[in-house]
C-alpha positions as YAML, in Angstrom:
chain: A
units: angstrom
residues:
- id: 1
  name: MET
  ca: [-0.01, -0.01, 0.13]
- id: 2
  name: LYS
  ca: [1.13, 3.50, -0.41]
- id: 3
  name: THR
  ca: [-0.17, 6.82, 0.73]
- id: 4
  name: THR
  ca: [-0.77, 10.28, -0.28]
- id: 5
  name: ARG
  ca: [-1.97, 13.11, 1.99]
- id: 6
  name: HIS
  ca: [-5.24, 12.11, 1.60]
- id: 7
  name: ALA
  ca: [-5.36, 8.64, -0.19]
- id: 8
  name: THR
  ca: [-4.14, 4.98, 0.65]
- id: 9
  name: TYR
  ca: [-4.15, 3.17, -2.58]
- id: 10
  name: ASN
  ca: [-2.58, 0.23, -4.47]
- id: 11
  name: LEU
  ca: [-3.08, 1.19, -8.29]
- id: 12
  name: ASN
  ca: [-0.90, -0.89, -10.72]
- id: 13
  name: TYR
  ca: [-1.86, -0.54, -14.64]
- id: 14
  name: HIS
  ca: [-0.46, -2.27, -17.24]
- id: 15
  name: ILE
  ca: [-0.11, -0.23, -20.48]
- id: 16
  name: VAL
  ca: [0.95, -1.55, -23.60]
- id: 17
  name: TRP
  ca: [1.53, 0.46, -26.87]
- id: 18
  name: SER
  ca: [3.35, 0.26, -30.31]
- id: 19
  name: PRO
  ca: [4.85, 2.37, -32.98]
- id: 20
  name: LYS
  ca: [3.26, 3.29, -35.98]
- id: 21
  name: TYR
  ca: [2.65, 0.76, -38.41]
- id: 22
  name: ARG
  ca: [4.03, -1.73, -35.70]
- id: 23
  name: GLN
  ca: [7.68, -1.33, -37.06]
- id: 24
  name: SER
  ca: [10.48, -3.28, -35.05]
- id: 25
  name: VAL
  ca: [12.37, -0.31, -34.20]
- id: 26
  name: PHE
  ca: [13.16, -1.08, -30.66]
- id: 27
  name: VAL
  ca: [16.44, -2.97, -30.75]
- id: 28
  name: ASN
  ca: [19.83, -2.76, -29.27]
- id: 29
  name: GLU
  ca: [20.64, 1.15, -28.35]
- id: 30
  name: VAL
  ca: [17.31, 2.45, -29.34]
- id: 31
  name: ALA
  ca: [15.48, -0.07, -26.78]
- id: 32
  name: ASP
  ca: [18.04, 1.07, -23.99]
- id: 33
  name: ARG
  ca: [17.19, 4.77, -24.78]
- id: 34
  name: VAL
  ca: [13.72, 4.30, -24.83]
- id: 35
  name: ARG
  ca: [13.73, 2.40, -21.61]
- id: 36
  name: ASN
  ca: [15.78, 5.35, -19.85]
- id: 37
  name: ILE
  ca: [13.59, 7.76, -21.08]
- id: 38
  name: LEU
  ca: [10.56, 6.10, -19.82]
- id: 39
  name: HIS
  ca: [12.26, 5.65, -16.38]
- id: 40
  name: GLU
  ca: [12.92, 9.50, -16.54]
- id: 41
  name: ILE
  ca: [9.55, 10.27, -17.21]
- id: 42
  name: ALA
  ca: [8.19, 8.21, -14.26]
- id: 43
  name: ASP
  ca: [10.71, 9.97, -12.16]
- id: 44
  name: GLU
  ca: [9.53, 13.27, -13.20]
- id: 45
  name: LYS
  ca: [5.78, 12.25, -12.79]
- id: 46
  name: GLY
  ca: [6.22, 10.53, -9.40]
- id: 47
  name: VAL
  ca: [5.08, 7.21, -11.06]
- id: 48
  name: GLU
  ca: [6.76, 3.96, -10.12]
- id: 49
  name: ILE
  ca: [7.72, 1.56, -12.70]
- id: 50
  name: LEU
  ca: [7.28, -2.06, -11.44]
- id: 51
  name: ASP
  ca: [8.36, -3.73, -14.73]
- id: 52
  name: ILE
  ca: [9.16, -2.74, -18.12]
- id: 53
  name: THR
  ca: [9.61, -4.79, -21.24]
- id: 54
  name: VAL
  ca: [10.75, -3.39, -24.43]
- id: 55
  name: GLN
  ca: [9.90, -5.47, -27.55]
- id: 56
  name: PRO
  ca: [11.28, -4.63, -30.85]
- id: 57
  name: ASP
  ca: [7.56, -3.73, -31.83]
- id: 58
  name: HIS
  ca: [5.85, -2.69, -28.77]
- id: 59
  name: ILE
  ca: [6.22, -1.76, -25.17]
- id: 60
  name: HIS
  ca: [4.76, -3.55, -22.00]
- id: 61
  name: LEU
  ca: [4.92, -0.95, -18.94]
- id: 62
  name: PHE
  ca: [3.76, -1.91, -15.57]
- id: 63
  name: VAL
  ca: [3.43, 1.23, -13.18]
- id: 64
  name: SER
  ca: [1.97, 2.04, -9.91]
- id: 65
  name: SER
  ca: [0.33, 5.55, -9.64]
- id: 66
  name: PRO
  ca: [-1.34, 7.80, -7.41]
- id: 67
  name: PRO
  ca: [-5.21, 7.82, -7.59]
- id: 68
  name: LYS
  ca: [-5.06, 11.26, -9.28]
- id: 69
  name: HIS
  ca: [-3.62, 10.22, -12.61]
- id: 70
  name: ALA
  ca: [-5.98, 8.31, -14.87]
- id: 71
  name: PRO
  ca: [-4.53, 5.30, -16.96]
- id: 72
  name: SER
  ca: [-5.29, 7.52, -20.07]
- id: 73
  name: LEU
  ca: [-3.08, 10.51, -18.42]
- id: 74
  name: LEU
  ca: [-0.47, 7.89, -17.78]
- id: 75
  name: ALA
  ca: [-0.51, 6.32, -21.44]
- id: 76
  name: ASN
  ca: [-0.38, 9.87, -23.10]
- id: 77
  name: TRP
  ca: [2.39, 11.09, -20.68]
- id: 78
  name: PHE
  ca: [4.61, 7.95, -21.36]
- id: 79
  name: LYS
  ca: [3.86, 8.12, -25.54]
- id: 80
  name: GLY
  ca: [4.11, 11.97, -25.80]
- id: 81
  name: ILE
  ca: [7.29, 12.71, -23.70]
- id: 82
  name: SER
  ca: [9.23, 9.54, -24.65]
- id: 83
  name: SER
  ca: [8.72, 10.48, -28.28]
- id: 84
  name: ARG
  ca: [9.51, 13.88, -28.07]
- id: 85
  name: LYS
  ca: [12.72, 13.34, -25.79]
- id: 86
  name: TYR
  ca: [14.14, 10.66, -28.10]
- id: 87
  name: ASN
  ca: [13.26, 12.62, -31.26]
- id: 88
  name: HIS
  ca: [15.00, 15.62, -29.87]
- id: 89
  name: ARG
  ca: [18.12, 13.83, -28.39]
- id: 90
  name: TYR
  ca: [18.75, 10.92, -30.80]
- id: 91
  name: ALA
  ca: [16.54, 11.41, -34.33]
- id: 92
  name: ASP
  ca: [18.83, 13.09, -36.60]
- id: 93
  name: ASN
  ca: [16.60, 12.72, -39.62]
- id: 94
  name: GLU
  ca: [13.12, 11.97, -40.08]
- id: 95
  name: SER
  ca: [13.63, 8.19, -40.53]
- id: 96
  name: GLU
  ca: [14.94, 7.87, -37.19]
- id: 97
  name: LYS
  ca: [12.19, 9.66, -35.48]
- id: 98
  name: ILE
  ca: [9.75, 7.48, -33.14]
- id: 99
  name: ARG
  ca: [6.02, 7.83, -33.73]
- id: 100
  name: TRP
  ca: [3.71, 6.03, -31.83]
- id: 101
  name: ALA
  ca: [0.30, 4.44, -33.16]
- id: 102
  name: ARG
  ca: [-2.73, 6.10, -31.90]
- id: 103
  name: GLY
  ca: [-4.02, 3.53, -29.60]
- id: 104
  name: TYR
  ca: [-2.84, 1.73, -26.59]
- id: 105
  name: TYR
  ca: [-4.28, -0.97, -23.82]
- id: 106
  name: ALA
  ca: [-4.54, -0.10, -20.28]
- id: 107
  name: GLY
  ca: [-5.56, -3.01, -17.59]
- id: 108
  name: THR
  ca: [-5.56, -2.48, -14.02]
- id: 109
  name: ALA
  ca: [-3.97, -4.97, -11.56]
- id: 110
  name: GLY
  ca: [-3.95, -5.25, -7.90]
- id: 111
  name: ASN
  ca: [-3.39, -7.58, -5.05]
- id: 112
  name: VAL
  ca: [-6.19, -7.16, -2.87]
- id: 113
  name: SER
  ca: [-8.74, -9.76, -2.19]
- id: 114
  name: SER
  ca: [-12.45, -9.15, -1.46]
- id: 115
  name: GLU
  ca: [-11.79, -10.10, 2.10]
- id: 116
  name: THR
  ca: [-9.14, -7.52, 2.29]
- id: 117
  name: VAL
  ca: [-11.50, -4.94, 1.26]
- id: 118
  name: GLN
  ca: [-14.08, -6.32, 3.51]
- id: 119
  name: ASP
  ca: [-11.66, -6.25, 6.59]
- id: 120
  name: TYR
  ca: [-10.86, -2.86, 5.63]
- id: 121
  name: ILE
  ca: [-14.23, -1.42, 5.58]
- id: 122
  name: GLN
  ca: [-15.12, -3.03, 8.78]
- id: 123
  name: ARG
  ca: [-11.87, -1.64, 10.42]
- id: 124
  name: GLN
  ca: [-13.22, 1.92, 9.24]
- id: 125
  name: GLN
  ca: [-16.50, 1.26, 11.13]
- id: 126
  name: ASN
  ca: [-15.26, 0.24, 14.34]
- id: 127
  name: SER
  ca: [-12.75, 3.47, 14.44]
...
């Protein structure tokens, strides 16, 4: 469990996205650079990367985020900021630029059972 000033939470999101036309561009140093940029974004935005896999033609990102960040915002941050940073730092010509496909997948994951939720509710009633 994590906390902010006003919330206790365990919100974990699995976000997957790919480059335009599902091109296999994430190999060798490109994959390393993108991975490092995604970690920079997470640090800047106060999001914890739990796991990351950079495949040649898509990215799996498993993050924990405070409740103030919607999954759509997280996907937009990671996609938009990463392409801007990568293209600014490493793309010398148009063919080297990273362009993301429009869509993405976002799923939730947690490790709280219904018994844990019921126990939490009961403890709140008794306090």
